Coordinates of C-alpha atoms in Angstrom, one line a residue:
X16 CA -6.3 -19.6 11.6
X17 CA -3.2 -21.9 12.6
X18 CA -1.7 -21.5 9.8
X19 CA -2.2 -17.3 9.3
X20 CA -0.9 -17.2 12.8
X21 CA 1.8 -19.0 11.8
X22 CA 2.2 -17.0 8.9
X23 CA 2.7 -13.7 11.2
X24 CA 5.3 -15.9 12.9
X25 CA 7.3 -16.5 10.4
X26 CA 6.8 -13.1 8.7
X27 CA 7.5 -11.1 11.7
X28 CA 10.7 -13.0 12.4
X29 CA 11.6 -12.6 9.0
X30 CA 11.8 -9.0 9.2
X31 CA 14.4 -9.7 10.9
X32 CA 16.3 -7.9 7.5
X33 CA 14.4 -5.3 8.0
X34 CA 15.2 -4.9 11.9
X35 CA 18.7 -5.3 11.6
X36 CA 18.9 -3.1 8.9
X37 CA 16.8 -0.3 10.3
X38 CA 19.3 -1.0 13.5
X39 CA 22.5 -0.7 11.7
X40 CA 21.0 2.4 9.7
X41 CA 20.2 4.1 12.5
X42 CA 23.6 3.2 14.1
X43 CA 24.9 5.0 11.0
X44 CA 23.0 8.0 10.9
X45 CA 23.7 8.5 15.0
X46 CA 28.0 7.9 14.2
X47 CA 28.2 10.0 11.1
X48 CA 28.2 13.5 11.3
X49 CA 26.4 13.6 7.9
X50 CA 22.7 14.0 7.5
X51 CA 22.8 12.2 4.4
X52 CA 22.7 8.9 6.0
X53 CA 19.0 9.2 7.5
X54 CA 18.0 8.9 4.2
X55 CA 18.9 5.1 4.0
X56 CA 16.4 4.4 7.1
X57 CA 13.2 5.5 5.0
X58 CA 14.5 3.8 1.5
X59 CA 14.9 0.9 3.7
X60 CA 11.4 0.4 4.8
X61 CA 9.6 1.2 1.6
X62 CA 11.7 -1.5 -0.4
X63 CA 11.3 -4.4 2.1
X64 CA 8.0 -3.7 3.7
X65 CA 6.9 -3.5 0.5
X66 CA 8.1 -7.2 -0.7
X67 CA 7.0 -8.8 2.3
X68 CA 3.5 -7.1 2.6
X69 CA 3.1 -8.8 -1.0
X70 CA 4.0 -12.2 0.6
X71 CA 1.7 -12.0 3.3
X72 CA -1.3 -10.3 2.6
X73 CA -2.6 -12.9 0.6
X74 CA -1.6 -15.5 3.3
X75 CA -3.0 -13.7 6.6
X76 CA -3.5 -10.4 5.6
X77 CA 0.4 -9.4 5.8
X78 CA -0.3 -7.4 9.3
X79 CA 3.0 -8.4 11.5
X80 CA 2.4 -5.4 13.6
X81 CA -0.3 -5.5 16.7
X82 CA -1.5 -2.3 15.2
X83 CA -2.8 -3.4 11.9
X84 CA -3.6 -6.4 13.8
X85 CA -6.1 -4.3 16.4
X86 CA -7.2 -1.7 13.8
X87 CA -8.5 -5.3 11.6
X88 CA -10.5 -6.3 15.2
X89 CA -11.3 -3.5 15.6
X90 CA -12.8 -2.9 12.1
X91 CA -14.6 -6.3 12.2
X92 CA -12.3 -7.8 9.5
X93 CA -10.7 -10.3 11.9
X94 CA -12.4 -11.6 14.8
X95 CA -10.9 -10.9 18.7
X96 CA -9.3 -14.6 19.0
X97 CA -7.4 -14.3 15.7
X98 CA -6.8 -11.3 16.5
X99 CA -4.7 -12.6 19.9
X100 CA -3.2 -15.0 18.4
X101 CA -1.6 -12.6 15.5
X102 CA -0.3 -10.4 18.4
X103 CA 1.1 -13.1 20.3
X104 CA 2.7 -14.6 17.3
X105 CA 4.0 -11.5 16.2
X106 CA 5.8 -10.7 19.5
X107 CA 7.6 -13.9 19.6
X108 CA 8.4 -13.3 16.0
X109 CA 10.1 -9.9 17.5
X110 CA 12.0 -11.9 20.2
X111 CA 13.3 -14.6 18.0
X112 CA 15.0 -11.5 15.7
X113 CA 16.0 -9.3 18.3
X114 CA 17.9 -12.9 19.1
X115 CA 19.2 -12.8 16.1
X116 CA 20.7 -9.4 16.1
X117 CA 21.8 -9.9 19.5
X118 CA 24.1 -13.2 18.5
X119 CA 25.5 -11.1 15.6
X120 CA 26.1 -7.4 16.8
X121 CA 29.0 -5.7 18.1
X122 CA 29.0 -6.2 21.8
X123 CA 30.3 -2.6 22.5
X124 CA 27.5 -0.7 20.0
X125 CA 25.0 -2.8 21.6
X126 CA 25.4 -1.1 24.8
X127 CA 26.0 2.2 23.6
X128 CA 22.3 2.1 21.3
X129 CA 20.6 -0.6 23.6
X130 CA 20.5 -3.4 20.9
X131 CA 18.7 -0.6 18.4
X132 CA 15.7 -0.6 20.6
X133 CA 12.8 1.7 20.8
X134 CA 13.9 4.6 23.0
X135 CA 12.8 7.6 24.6
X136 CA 16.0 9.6 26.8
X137 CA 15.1 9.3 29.9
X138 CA 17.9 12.0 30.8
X139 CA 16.2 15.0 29.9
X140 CA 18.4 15.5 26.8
X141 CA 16.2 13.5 24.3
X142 CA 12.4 13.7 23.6
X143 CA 9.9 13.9 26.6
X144 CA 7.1 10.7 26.8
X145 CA 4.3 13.2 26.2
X146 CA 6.4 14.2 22.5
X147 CA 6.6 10.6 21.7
X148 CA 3.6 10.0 22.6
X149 CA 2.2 12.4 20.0
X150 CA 4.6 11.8 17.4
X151 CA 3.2 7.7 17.6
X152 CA -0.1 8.7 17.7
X153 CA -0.3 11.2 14.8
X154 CA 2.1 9.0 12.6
X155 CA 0.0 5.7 13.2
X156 CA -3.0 8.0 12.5
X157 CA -1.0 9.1 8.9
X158 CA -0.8 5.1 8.3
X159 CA -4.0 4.5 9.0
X160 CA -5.5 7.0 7.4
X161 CA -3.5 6.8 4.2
X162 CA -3.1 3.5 3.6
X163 CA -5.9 1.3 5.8
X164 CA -8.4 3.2 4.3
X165 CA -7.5 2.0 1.0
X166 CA -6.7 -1.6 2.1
X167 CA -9.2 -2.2 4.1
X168 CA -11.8 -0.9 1.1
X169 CA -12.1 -3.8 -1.0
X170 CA -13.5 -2.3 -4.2
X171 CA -10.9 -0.2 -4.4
X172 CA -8.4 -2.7 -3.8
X173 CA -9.9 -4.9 -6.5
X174 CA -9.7 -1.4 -8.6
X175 CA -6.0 -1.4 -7.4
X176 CA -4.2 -4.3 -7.4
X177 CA -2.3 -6.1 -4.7
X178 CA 0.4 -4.4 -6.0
X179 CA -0.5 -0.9 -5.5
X180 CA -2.2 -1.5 -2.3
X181 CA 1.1 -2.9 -0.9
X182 CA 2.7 0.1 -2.2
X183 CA 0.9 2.6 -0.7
X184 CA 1.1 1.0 2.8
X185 CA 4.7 1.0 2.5
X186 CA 4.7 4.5 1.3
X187 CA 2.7 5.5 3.9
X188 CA 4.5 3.7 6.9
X189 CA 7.8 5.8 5.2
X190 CA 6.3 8.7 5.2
X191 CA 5.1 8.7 8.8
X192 CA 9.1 7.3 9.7
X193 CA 10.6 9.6 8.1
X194 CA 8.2 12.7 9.5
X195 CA 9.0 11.5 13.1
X196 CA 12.6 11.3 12.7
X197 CA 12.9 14.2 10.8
X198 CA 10.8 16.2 13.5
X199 CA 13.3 15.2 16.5
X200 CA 16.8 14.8 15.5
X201 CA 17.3 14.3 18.7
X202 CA 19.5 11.3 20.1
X203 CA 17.6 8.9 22.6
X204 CA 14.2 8.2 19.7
X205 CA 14.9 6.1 17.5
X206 CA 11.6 7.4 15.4
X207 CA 8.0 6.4 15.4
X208 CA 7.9 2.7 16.0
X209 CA 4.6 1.8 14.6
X210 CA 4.8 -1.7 15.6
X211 CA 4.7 -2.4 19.3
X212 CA 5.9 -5.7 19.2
X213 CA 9.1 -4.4 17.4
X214 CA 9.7 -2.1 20.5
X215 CA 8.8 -5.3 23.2
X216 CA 11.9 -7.4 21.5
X217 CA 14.7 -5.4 22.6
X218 CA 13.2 -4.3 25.7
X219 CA 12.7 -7.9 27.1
X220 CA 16.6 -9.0 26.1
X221 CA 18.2 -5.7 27.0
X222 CA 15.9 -4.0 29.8
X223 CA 17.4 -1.0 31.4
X224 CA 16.5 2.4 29.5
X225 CA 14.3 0.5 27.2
X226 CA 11.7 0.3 29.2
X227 CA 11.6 4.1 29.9
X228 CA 8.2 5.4 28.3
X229 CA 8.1 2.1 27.0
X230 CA 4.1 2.6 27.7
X231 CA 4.3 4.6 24.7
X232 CA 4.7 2.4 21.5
X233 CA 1.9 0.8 23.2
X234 CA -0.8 3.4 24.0
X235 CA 0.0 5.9 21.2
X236 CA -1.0 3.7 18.4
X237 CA -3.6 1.9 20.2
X238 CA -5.7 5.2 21.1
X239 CA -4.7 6.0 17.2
X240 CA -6.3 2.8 15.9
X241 CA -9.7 3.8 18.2
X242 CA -9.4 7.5 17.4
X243 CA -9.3 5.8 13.5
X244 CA -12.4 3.5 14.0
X245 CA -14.4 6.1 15.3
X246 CA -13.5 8.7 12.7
X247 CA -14.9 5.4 10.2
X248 CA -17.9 5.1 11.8
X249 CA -19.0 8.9 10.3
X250 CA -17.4 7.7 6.8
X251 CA -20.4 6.5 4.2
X252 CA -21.0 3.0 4.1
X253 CA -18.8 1.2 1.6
X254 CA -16.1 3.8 1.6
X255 CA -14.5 2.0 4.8

């Protein structure tokens, strides 16, 4: 267990490629006047998310999000006290790269975007909580639904391949990023997080606006992982 946890750790911190360039993509997309641009985010994902869910699965399961992490408890596939320790481990991975980005971003374009942060415009200008809170939900739901289902299946992963597995989580995390984003286009959401943790890195170092609806990274894909379970509960056995 010590050394999966550490795993998510490392993983998790690791990403910190993927964070700073999902930051500095969405930086792009918000200074351009181009639509263009918001394609990079998506291509982004699938192509790193990809590499390092086949470097981790086989090592802890490749989760580095609490919500794969509490869909897997939930699920029976880990038990509760791994299942803390992931979450805890990745969180401080999310600090340690929000650290990162912090030490190496442009002091003036971290104030204006909050460090890249998970946000929800608390001005009235932006999305409301209750819209976020529905795009998070339905988005982790697509994820789940489209690629835990098939990971979690192990005949069919075995039919699969690590390979393919990998790809259609990262496929499906895409699709469900690139839905949210492309359903707003609104300034203050940054898109469907789907990793809660992600969201808890900027909002500890930066604070202020961050923590606006911040409830919402949480709860949204946590009801979505129980909504999930229960819908797997009326599936046949062996097809779950």
């Amino acid at each position: 267990m010590w050394r999966a946890t550490l795993t998510e750790l490392v993983a998790t911190t690791l990403t910190t490629c993927l964070l700073f360039t999902l930051t500095t993509s969405i930086i792009s997309c918000l200074e351009s006047t181009t639509v263009e641009p918001k394609f990079l985010i998506p291509f982004a994902i699938i192509v790193i998310a990809f590499f390092f869910l086949l470097t981790t699965v086989p090592l802890s399961g490749g989760h580095m999000s609490p919500v794969f992490t509490f869909i897997a408890a939930l699920e029976g596939v880990i038990t509760p006290v791994r299942a803390l320790f992931y979450m805890s481990a990745q969180c401080v991975g999310s600090i340690v790269a929000y650290l990162v980005i912090k030490s190496v971003m442009d002091k003036n374009a971290e104030e204006k975007y909050s460090l890249g942060g998970c946000m929800i415009d608390g001005n009235g200008e932006g999305i409301s909580p209750t819209n976020a809170f529905i795009l998070e939900f339905s988005c982790t739901f697509i994820v789940l639904f489209v690629g835990v289902t098939v990971a979690f299946d192990k005949r069919r992963c075995k039919e699969l391949g690590l390979q393919m597995v990998c790809g259609i989580l990262a496929g499906a995390m895409t699709l469900a990023f690139f839905v949210s984003i492309s359903v707003t286009g609104r300034a203050g959401y940054a898109g469907a997080g789907l990793n809660p943790a992600r969201c808890l890195g900027p909002s500890l170092l930066k604070g202020g606006r961050l923590w606006y609806g911040h409830w919402v990274f949480w709860v949204g894909p946590f009801v979505a992982c129980i909504v999930y379970y229960g819908f797997t509960l009326t599936l046949p056995t062996g097809t779950s």
